[in-house]
Short mmCIF file of C-alpha atoms in Angstrom, two decimals:
data_model
loop_
_atom_site.label_atom_id
_atom_site.label_comp_id
_atom_site.label_asym_id
_atom_site.label_seq_id
_atom_site.Cartn_x
_atom_site.Cartn_y
_atom_site.Cartn_z
CA MET Y 1 104.06 103.75 77.28
CA THR Y 2 100.63 104.63 78.67
CA ASP Y 3 100.07 107.84 80.52
CA THR Y 4 99.30 105.86 83.68
CA LYS Y 5 102.64 104.07 83.55
CA GLY Y 6 104.39 107.33 82.77
CA GLN Y 7 102.91 109.11 85.76
CA ILE Y 8 103.78 106.23 88.08
CA LEU Y 9 107.33 106.09 86.76
CA GLY Y 10 107.60 109.84 87.17
CA PHE Y 11 106.57 109.58 90.81
CA VAL Y 12 109.07 106.82 91.57
CA ARG Y 13 111.88 108.63 89.75
CA ASP Y 14 111.08 111.83 91.59
CA ARG Y 15 111.46 110.03 94.91
CA TYR Y 16 114.60 108.18 93.87
CA PRO Y 17 116.33 110.28 91.19
CA GLN Y 18 119.51 108.27 91.47
CA ALA Y 19 117.82 105.10 90.30
CA GLU Y 20 117.31 104.19 86.65
CA ILE Y 21 113.87 102.62 86.55
CA THR Y 22 111.96 101.21 83.62
CA GLU Y 23 108.30 100.29 83.39
CA SER Y 24 109.00 96.59 83.74
CA GLN Y 25 111.66 96.83 86.44
CA ASP Y 26 110.94 95.28 89.84
CA ILE Y 27 111.29 98.25 92.21
CA PHE Y 28 111.46 95.94 95.21
CA ALA Y 29 114.55 94.29 93.77
CA LEU Y 30 116.30 97.68 93.91
CA GLY Y 31 116.22 97.56 97.70
CA PHE Y 32 114.98 101.05 98.53
CA VAL Y 33 111.29 100.41 99.08
CA ASN Y 34 110.21 100.87 102.69
CA SER Y 35 106.84 101.35 104.37
CA LEU Y 36 107.10 105.15 104.07
CA PHE Y 37 107.55 104.94 100.30
CA ALA Y 38 104.84 102.28 100.05
CA MET Y 39 102.41 104.61 101.82
CA GLU Y 40 103.39 107.51 99.56
CA LEU Y 41 102.99 105.30 96.52
CA VAL Y 42 99.50 104.16 97.50
CA MET Y 43 98.45 107.75 98.26
CA PHE Y 44 99.84 108.88 94.91
CA VAL Y 45 98.00 106.20 92.96
CA GLU Y 46 94.72 106.83 94.78
CA LYS Y 47 94.95 110.61 94.39
CA THR Y 48 96.21 110.69 90.81
CA PHE Y 49 93.85 108.13 89.34
CA GLY Y 50 90.85 108.64 91.60
CA VAL Y 51 90.70 105.09 92.92
CA THR Y 52 90.57 103.47 96.34
CA ILE Y 53 92.78 100.43 96.67
CA PRO Y 54 91.04 97.82 98.82
CA ASN Y 55 93.04 95.87 101.37
CA ASP Y 56 92.93 92.66 99.36
CA GLU Y 57 94.57 94.41 96.41
CA LEU Y 58 97.50 95.63 98.51
CA ARG Y 59 99.60 92.70 97.37
CA ILE Y 60 103.26 92.93 96.47
CA ASP Y 61 102.67 91.63 92.95
CA ASN Y 62 100.42 94.63 92.23
CA PHE Y 63 103.21 97.05 93.08
CA ARG Y 64 106.34 95.41 91.70
CA THR Y 65 106.51 97.40 88.49
CA ALA Y 66 104.97 100.44 86.85
CA THR Y 67 103.22 98.04 84.50
CA SER Y 68 101.63 96.01 87.32
CA MET Y 69 100.51 99.20 89.08
CA SER Y 70 99.04 100.49 85.82
CA ASP Y 71 97.18 97.20 85.39
CA LEU Y 72 95.83 97.55 88.94
CA VAL Y 73 94.58 101.06 88.22
CA THR Y 74 92.91 99.92 85.02
CA ARG Y 75 91.20 97.06 86.86
CA LEU Y 76 90.00 99.29 89.71
CA LEU Y 77 88.64 101.89 87.32
CA ALA Y 78 86.73 99.18 85.49
CA GLU Y 79 85.31 97.65 88.64
CA PRO Y 80 84.87 100.15 91.50
CA ALA Y 81 86.33 98.54 94.58
CA VAL Y 82 84.70 98.00 97.93
CA ALA Y 83 87.07 97.95 100.92
CA MET G 5 113.72 130.35 145.78
CA THR G 6 110.28 130.45 147.38
CA VAL G 7 107.57 128.16 146.16
CA THR G 8 104.12 129.22 147.28
CA GLY G 9 101.83 127.05 145.18
CA VAL G 10 99.91 124.33 146.98
CA ALA G 11 98.93 121.26 145.02
CA PRO G 12 95.33 120.08 145.40
CA PRO G 13 94.65 116.58 146.65
CA ALA G 14 95.88 114.14 144.02
CA ALA G 15 92.69 112.12 144.12
CA ALA G 16 90.34 115.01 143.37
CA PRO G 17 91.24 117.07 140.31
CA PRO G 18 88.78 119.90 139.60
CA VAL G 19 85.69 119.25 137.51
CA PRO G 20 84.94 121.60 134.60
CA ALA G 21 81.47 123.01 133.97
CA ALA G 22 78.97 121.50 131.54
CA VAL G 23 79.54 122.01 127.81
CA THR G 24 77.04 124.18 125.96
CA ALA G 25 78.44 124.17 122.42
CA ARG G 26 80.19 121.71 120.15
CA VAL G 27 83.66 122.43 118.83
CA THR G 28 83.65 123.01 115.09
CA ASP G 29 86.65 125.26 114.47
CA ARG G 30 89.55 127.10 116.09
CA ARG G 31 87.34 129.74 117.67
CA SER G 32 85.03 127.27 119.38
CA ALA G 33 87.98 125.09 120.35
CA ARG G 34 89.67 128.07 121.99
CA ALA G 35 86.51 128.89 123.91
CA PHE G 36 86.18 125.28 125.06
CA VAL G 37 89.79 125.11 126.18
CA ASP G 38 89.69 128.46 127.99
CA THR G 39 86.56 127.42 129.87
CA HIS G 40 86.96 123.72 130.48
CA VAL G 41 90.65 122.85 130.23
CA ALA G 42 93.27 125.56 130.76
CA PRO G 43 92.10 126.70 134.23
CA TYR G 44 92.51 123.16 135.56
CA ALA G 45 95.51 121.87 133.61
CA ASP G 46 98.05 122.51 136.37
CA ALA G 47 95.85 120.63 138.84
CA TYR G 48 95.54 117.70 136.43
CA ASP G 49 99.31 117.73 136.02
CA ARG G 50 99.80 117.52 139.77
CA ALA G 51 97.09 114.88 140.21
CA GLY G 52 98.62 112.75 137.44
CA ARG G 53 95.33 112.24 135.67
CA VAL G 54 92.35 114.02 134.15
CA PRO G 55 88.93 113.39 135.68
CA GLU G 56 86.23 111.35 134.01
CA GLU G 57 84.06 114.46 133.93
CA LEU G 58 86.52 116.16 131.58
CA LEU G 59 86.48 113.15 129.27
CA ARG G 60 82.70 113.46 129.15
CA ARG G 61 82.96 117.18 128.43
CA VAL G 62 85.26 116.37 125.52
CA ALA G 63 82.62 113.96 124.22
CA GLU G 64 79.87 116.56 124.64
CA ALA G 65 81.97 118.98 122.62
CA GLY G 66 82.35 116.39 119.84
CA LEU G 67 86.12 116.47 120.17
CA TRP G 68 87.11 112.83 120.25
CA ALA G 69 87.01 112.06 116.55
CA PRO G 70 85.35 114.90 114.61
CA PHE G 71 87.23 113.89 111.43
CA LEU G 72 85.13 110.73 111.10
CA PRO G 73 82.35 111.00 108.52
CA PRO G 74 78.84 111.88 109.69
CA GLU G 75 77.60 108.36 108.95
CA ALA G 76 80.12 107.12 111.51
CA GLY G 77 79.05 109.69 114.07
CA GLY G 78 81.73 112.25 113.28
CA ALA G 79 81.48 115.71 111.78
CA GLY G 80 83.59 115.20 108.68
CA MET G 81 86.07 117.78 109.95
CA ASP G 82 88.95 118.49 107.57
CA TRP G 83 92.55 117.98 108.65
CA VAL G 84 93.49 121.66 108.60
CA THR G 85 90.71 122.40 111.07
CA LEU G 86 91.56 119.36 113.17
CA GLY G 87 95.13 120.64 113.40
CA GLU G 88 93.84 124.00 114.62
CA VAL G 89 91.64 122.27 117.19
CA HIS G 90 94.48 120.11 118.49
CA GLU G 91 96.69 123.19 118.66
CA GLU G 92 94.16 124.89 120.89
CA VAL G 93 93.87 121.84 123.13
CA GLY G 94 97.66 121.64 123.29
CA ARG G 95 97.79 125.28 124.27
CA GLY G 96 95.69 124.45 127.30
CA CYS G 97 96.80 120.98 128.31
CA SER G 98 99.30 118.69 126.61
CA SER G 99 98.05 115.70 128.59
CA LEU G 100 94.54 116.03 127.20
CA ARG G 101 95.92 116.68 123.73
CA SER G 102 97.97 113.47 124.06
CA LEU G 103 94.80 111.53 124.89
CA LEU G 104 93.16 113.03 121.79
CA THR G 105 96.21 112.10 119.71
CA VAL G 106 96.19 108.40 120.49
CA HIS G 107 92.42 108.22 120.21
CA THR G 108 92.69 109.91 116.81
CA MET G 109 95.26 107.34 115.72
CA ALA G 110 93.02 104.43 116.71
CA ALA G 111 89.87 105.93 115.20
CA TRP G 112 91.55 106.88 111.92
CA THR G 113 93.13 103.45 111.55
CA VAL G 114 89.74 101.79 111.89
CA GLN G 115 88.20 104.21 109.40
CA ARG G 116 91.02 103.95 106.86
CA TRP G 117 91.95 100.29 107.08
CA GLY G 118 89.06 98.52 108.75
CA SER G 119 86.49 96.37 106.98
CA SER G 120 82.91 97.62 106.86
CA GLU G 121 82.14 95.33 109.80
CA GLN G 122 85.06 96.69 111.81
CA ARG G 123 84.06 100.28 111.05
CA GLU G 124 80.47 99.66 112.07
CA ARG G 125 81.60 98.06 115.32
CA TRP G 126 84.13 100.66 116.43
CA ALA G 127 83.82 104.00 114.60
CA PRO G 128 80.55 105.26 116.17
CA ALA G 129 81.81 104.40 119.66
CA PHE G 130 85.10 106.18 118.94
CA ALA G 131 83.28 109.24 117.58
CA ALA G 132 81.06 109.49 120.64
CA GLY G 133 83.88 108.85 123.08
CA GLU G 134 81.99 105.84 124.41
CA ARG G 135 85.11 103.79 123.77
CA LEU G 136 88.52 105.39 124.09
CA GLY G 137 91.44 104.10 122.06
CA ALA G 138 95.15 103.94 122.77
CA PHE G 139 98.17 103.26 120.58
CA CYS G 140 100.56 100.47 121.56
CA LEU G 141 103.86 100.45 119.68
CA SER G 142 106.78 101.19 122.02
CA GLU G 143 108.17 98.37 124.11
CA PRO G 144 110.68 98.15 126.96
CA GLY G 145 113.40 97.52 124.36
CA ALA G 146 112.12 99.39 121.30
CA GLY G 147 110.83 102.92 120.77
CA SER G 148 111.42 104.92 117.63
CA ASP G 149 113.16 101.88 116.13
CA THR G 150 110.04 99.97 115.17
CA SER G 151 112.10 97.21 113.62
CA GLY G 152 113.02 96.20 117.15
CA ILE G 153 109.56 95.33 118.41
CA THR G 154 109.24 91.81 119.75
CA THR G 155 105.51 91.49 120.45
CA THR G 156 104.19 88.71 118.26
CA ALA G 157 100.86 87.80 116.72
CA ALA G 158 100.74 84.19 115.61
CA GLU G 159 97.96 82.81 113.45
CA SER G 160 96.13 80.07 115.30
CA GLY G 161 92.79 78.37 114.85
CA GLY G 162 91.61 80.93 112.30
CA GLY G 163 92.48 83.82 114.63
CA TRP G 164 95.54 85.24 116.36
CA VAL G 165 97.45 84.75 119.59
CA LEU G 166 99.17 87.86 120.91
CA ASN G 167 102.20 87.87 123.22
CA GLY G 168 104.43 90.71 124.36
CA VAL G 169 104.76 93.86 126.44
CA LYS G 170 104.04 97.44 125.38
CA LYS G 171 105.33 100.43 127.32
CA TRP G 172 104.70 104.17 127.49
CA THR G 173 101.16 103.71 126.22
CA THR G 174 99.47 107.10 126.46
CA GLY G 175 96.00 106.75 127.94
CA GLY G 176 96.69 103.11 128.71
CA GLN G 177 95.30 103.44 132.24
CA ARG G 178 91.94 104.53 130.87
CA ALA G 179 91.56 103.26 127.29
CA ASP G 180 88.89 100.74 126.42
CA VAL G 181 90.61 99.32 123.35
CA PHE G 182 94.25 99.10 122.35
CA LEU G 183 95.61 99.43 118.83
CA VAL G 184 98.53 97.01 119.12
CA PHE G 185 101.31 96.63 116.58
CA ALA G 186 102.82 93.18 116.60
CA ARG G 187 105.14 91.13 114.48
CA THR G 188 103.43 88.58 112.24
CA ALA G 189 104.97 85.97 109.99
CA ALA G 190 104.79 88.40 107.05
CA SER G 191 105.30 91.86 108.52
CA ILE G 192 104.01 94.08 111.33
CA GLY G 193 100.25 93.96 111.82
CA ALA G 194 97.78 96.23 113.60
CA PHE G 195 95.37 94.57 116.00
CA LEU G 196 92.42 95.95 117.95
CA VAL G 197 92.44 94.47 121.44
CA PRO G 198 89.60 95.28 123.88
CA ARG G 199 90.91 95.99 127.35
CA ASP G 200 88.83 93.25 128.95
CA THR G 201 90.26 90.49 126.76
CA PRO G 202 91.68 87.66 128.92
CA GLY G 203 95.47 87.90 129.14
CA VAL G 204 95.62 91.71 129.00
CA GLU G 205 97.21 93.32 132.06
CA VAL G 206 97.54 97.09 132.57
CA ARG G 207 100.15 98.54 134.92
CA PRO G 208 100.06 102.33 135.47
CA ILE G 209 103.20 104.39 134.86
CA ASP G 210 103.22 107.49 137.05
CA ASP G 211 105.54 110.42 137.77
CA MET G 212 106.64 111.05 134.21
CA LEU G 213 108.63 114.17 133.34
CA GLY G 214 105.85 115.66 131.22
CA THR G 215 102.27 115.10 130.05
CA ARG G 216 101.89 113.76 133.56
CA ALA G 217 98.09 113.55 133.38
CA SER G 218 98.01 111.44 130.23
CA MET G 219 97.67 108.24 132.26
CA LEU G 220 100.47 106.19 130.75
CA ALA G 221 100.67 102.45 131.26
CA GLU G 222 102.69 99.37 130.56
CA ILE G 223 100.50 96.70 129.05
CA SER G 224 101.30 93.03 128.83
CA PHE G 225 99.62 90.57 126.49
CA THR G 226 99.94 86.94 127.54
CA ASP G 227 98.49 84.35 125.20
CA VAL G 228 95.74 86.80 124.24
CA VAL G 229 93.37 85.02 121.85
CA LEU G 230 91.91 87.28 119.16
CA ASP G 231 89.39 86.69 116.43
CA LYS G 232 90.50 86.89 112.81
CA ASP G 233 88.86 90.30 112.45
CA ALA G 234 91.08 91.81 115.15
CA LEU G 235 93.60 92.50 112.36
CA LEU G 236 93.21 95.89 110.69
CA GLY G 237 94.31 96.34 107.13
CA PRO G 238 96.48 94.16 104.93
CA SER G 239 98.62 91.40 106.38
CA GLY G 240 101.22 91.20 103.66
CA PHE G 241 104.08 93.43 102.60
CA THR G 242 102.04 96.60 102.85
CA ALA G 243 101.04 96.02 106.48
CA GLY G 244 103.75 98.48 107.48
CA MET G 245 101.72 101.17 105.74
CA VAL G 246 99.14 100.95 108.49
CA LEU G 247 101.80 101.84 111.02
CA THR G 248 103.24 104.52 108.75
CA GLY G 249 99.83 106.15 108.29
CA THR G 250 98.94 105.89 111.96
CA LEU G 251 102.22 107.45 113.04
CA ASP G 252 101.79 110.17 110.43
CA LEU G 253 98.57 111.27 112.09
CA GLY G 254 100.16 111.00 115.50
CA ARG G 255 102.95 113.31 114.35
CA TYR G 256 100.43 115.71 112.90
CA SER G 257 98.59 115.94 116.21
CA VAL G 258 101.83 116.25 118.20
CA ALA G 259 102.98 118.98 115.83
CA ALA G 260 99.70 120.78 116.46
CA GLY G 261 100.09 120.37 120.19
CA SER G 262 103.63 121.70 119.97
CA VAL G 263 102.39 124.82 118.18
CA GLY G 264 99.95 125.16 121.05
CA ILE G 265 102.79 124.98 123.57
CA VAL G 266 104.70 127.72 121.75
CA GLN G 267 101.56 129.88 121.72
CA ALA G 268 100.98 129.20 125.42
CA CYS G 269 104.59 130.16 126.19
CA LEU G 270 104.14 133.35 124.19
CA GLU G 271 100.91 134.35 125.90
CA ALA G 272 102.20 133.61 129.41
CA SER G 273 105.57 135.26 128.80
CA ALA G 274 104.09 138.37 127.19
CA ALA G 275 101.70 138.82 130.12
CA TYR G 276 104.44 138.30 132.69
CA ALA G 277 106.90 140.58 130.90
CA ALA G 278 104.28 143.34 130.74
CA SER G 279 103.59 143.28 134.48
CA ARG G 280 106.92 142.35 136.05
CA GLU G 281 109.33 145.24 136.55
CA VAL G 282 113.07 145.32 137.04
CA GLY G 283 114.41 148.61 138.44
CA GLY G 284 111.13 150.30 137.54
CA THR G 285 111.18 149.06 133.95
CA PRO G 286 108.80 146.35 132.68
CA LEU G 287 110.61 143.25 131.44
CA ALA G 288 108.86 143.78 128.11
CA LYS G 289 110.93 146.93 127.55
CA LEU G 290 114.25 145.15 127.93
CA PRO G 291 115.91 144.24 124.62
CA LEU G 292 117.01 140.77 125.72
CA ILE G 293 113.45 139.90 126.75
CA GLN G 294 112.07 141.43 123.57
CA ALA G 295 114.38 139.17 121.58
CA LYS G 296 112.91 136.11 123.27
CA LEU G 297 109.34 137.29 122.75
CA SER G 298 109.91 138.18 119.11
CA ASP G 299 111.31 134.72 118.45
CA MET G 300 108.22 133.19 120.07
CA VAL G 301 105.92 135.24 117.85
CA THR G 302 107.89 134.31 114.74
CA ASP G 303 108.23 130.61 115.48
CA ALA G 304 104.58 130.25 116.49
CA ARG G 305 103.55 131.61 113.11
CA ALA G 306 106.11 129.58 111.19
CA ALA G 307 105.18 126.34 112.95
CA ARG G 308 101.49 127.04 112.43
CA LEU G 309 102.05 127.52 108.70
CA LEU G 310 104.02 124.28 108.40
CA LEU G 311 101.21 122.48 110.21
CA ALA G 312 98.57 124.03 107.99
CA GLU G 313 100.51 123.00 104.88
CA ALA G 314 100.71 119.41 106.10
CA GLY G 315 96.98 119.50 106.82
CA ARG G 316 96.18 120.98 103.42
CA LEU G 317 98.12 118.18 101.73
CA LYS G 318 96.25 115.60 103.82
CA ASP G 319 92.94 117.10 102.79
CA ALA G 320 94.07 116.92 99.16
CA GLY G 321 95.23 113.30 99.53
CA GLU G 322 98.73 114.26 98.44
CA ALA G 323 101.52 111.79 99.23
CA SER G 324 103.82 114.68 100.10
CA THR G 325 101.84 115.23 103.31
CA ILE G 326 103.94 112.57 105.04
CA MET G 327 107.19 114.49 104.59
CA ALA G 328 105.42 117.78 105.29
CA THR G 329 104.20 116.35 108.58
CA TRP G 330 107.70 115.17 109.52
CA VAL G 331 108.97 118.69 108.89
CA ALA G 332 106.13 120.33 110.81
CA LYS G 333 106.55 118.04 113.81
CA TYR G 334 110.33 118.50 113.86
CA PHE G 335 110.12 122.27 113.63
CA ALA G 336 107.23 122.69 116.05
CA SER G 337 108.53 120.31 118.72
CA THR G 338 112.00 121.82 118.76
CA ALA G 339 110.47 125.30 118.84
CA ALA G 340 108.27 124.27 121.76
CA ALA G 341 111.23 122.94 123.74
CA ARG G 342 113.29 126.04 122.98
CA HIS G 343 110.59 128.55 123.84
CA ALA G 344 109.36 126.71 126.92
CA SER G 345 112.91 126.99 128.24
CA GLU G 346 112.91 130.71 127.45
CA ALA G 347 109.48 131.13 129.03
CA VAL G 348 110.82 129.71 132.28
CA GLN G 349 113.84 132.01 131.94
CA ILE G 350 111.64 135.07 131.52
CA HIS G 351 109.64 134.11 134.62
CA GLY G 352 112.81 133.58 136.68
CA ALA G 353 112.20 131.75 139.96
CA ASN G 354 108.47 132.16 139.41
CA GLY G 355 108.89 130.01 136.33
CA CYS G 356 110.23 127.15 138.41
CA GLY G 357 107.26 127.03 140.79
CA THR G 358 103.59 126.21 140.59
CA ASP G 359 102.15 129.73 140.52
CA TYR G 360 102.69 129.92 136.75
CA PRO G 361 102.11 127.27 134.08
CA VAL G 362 105.45 127.63 132.28
CA ALA G 363 107.21 124.88 134.28
CA ARG G 364 104.53 122.50 132.99
CA TYR G 365 105.06 123.77 129.45
CA TYR G 366 108.80 123.15 129.86
CA ARG G 367 108.30 119.56 131.00
CA ASP G 368 105.62 118.84 128.39
CA ALA G 369 107.65 120.36 125.56
CA LYS G 370 110.58 118.02 126.13
CA VAL G 371 108.26 115.07 125.62
CA MET G 372 107.23 116.43 122.21
CA GLU G 373 110.80 115.99 120.96
CA ILE G 374 110.65 112.28 121.74
CA ILE G 375 107.18 110.93 120.99
CA GLU G 376 105.94 109.66 117.59
CA GLY G 377 109.51 109.42 116.38
CA SER G 378 112.40 111.06 118.19
CA ASN G 379 113.90 114.19 116.67
CA GLU G 380 116.94 112.18 115.68
CA ILE G 381 114.76 109.80 113.65
CA GLN G 382 112.92 112.79 112.19
CA ARG G 383 116.12 114.41 111.02
CA MET G 384 117.33 111.18 109.43
CA THR G 385 114.06 110.94 107.50
CA ILE G 386 114.07 114.59 106.49
CA ALA G 387 117.67 114.17 105.32
CA GLY G 388 116.30 111.76 102.74
CA GLN G 389 114.34 114.66 101.31
CA ALA G 390 117.53 116.68 101.08
CA ASP G 391 119.08 113.89 99.04
CA ARG G 392 116.17 114.06 96.61
CA GLU G 393 116.58 117.79 96.18
CA LYS G 394 120.29 117.82 95.40
CA THR G 395 121.38 119.18 92.05
CA GLY G 396 123.41 117.37 89.45
#
């Protein structure tokens, strides 16, 4: 597991310690994601990895799993985004 | 009980003097408020509005949106300092602080979620106070329960058509542009709606319990046609984040204003207790009064620290600022309501009249427990944090 995935998983597990979450698990399918958590998640990703997520990347498929979020971070770091 | 205060004519609230210095920190904010706001706040409260001249003074002081970056006309003020500034404004006049709150919410939303074109169009005008913003979420049938909003935005002809009614819109009587949250096919979207758009109707709401000079309104939107770029931020599943972030800043400002109310109660009560005597003894020497004053001192400091922590986390971009802001707003607003009640108690019958400001604090403080998420909603959210912190 990459460090990026590990940090994202750590954040999600910290928020929802009762849930058993893997890097490929769809967190939306677990039913606990709300707009508050979504905002916290975006802030965490932007702060931790030093990226700005543009509006057109705020798609559900980019946030379903730790793997998809890690891929998003990798892509944004490779190509600095413009909002 | 004898009431000796005489309200000024409702149509002519006093006009503050010209501004000579911009507000950059707590000290300059306090000076601005003591000169331009606090002496007139009771008159504004009775008149049910603040005068246009005060709004211009706020602009001259650079107070409308100092957190915007310099390239947008702001001062790049950090959130900790903004909290201190809003506390000082709240100490002087909760109605003006409320106007700053909703303008802050609109300006931040444009800056955070707007496209470069949207930012260029709106941010400089928001920073200069040339266009005032208001926040439209609550409806006749939905307040803190945002899932209950019924205002709709339907995609049509490459743009949007807005229909619905918003209520309790702070600053709605005066605002130039409304930040409207409406239900879309995918989620809840944020739309910028200029006041002069055909189909927008503003109906003043007067005689509120508190923040009586904040110029509330009910606003109806009937087949309001908007361009595609009226939508701020994403339109998909994360659209709710725009509302979450906007409300977070609203809570932060209300928390700051609530700290200001506690401080105002403390200052007024300490002065009254020092001068008023009972049987030859100043109230300030009586243990039961001292208990009230000591609690005001303690809670003002505690609430201020919670606010500062939430601001520090915002400045650092930490996700935990959202929960920290919930906690700060809950603590500060309940403290404000509690101490405003005690401030009236200390003043006795004088506290129920118009010779002292504490009756206004009492009425304003109650509002703080309701706006930007009622205290019941706050406690439900904070309880989620408790669940995360359980052992085992």
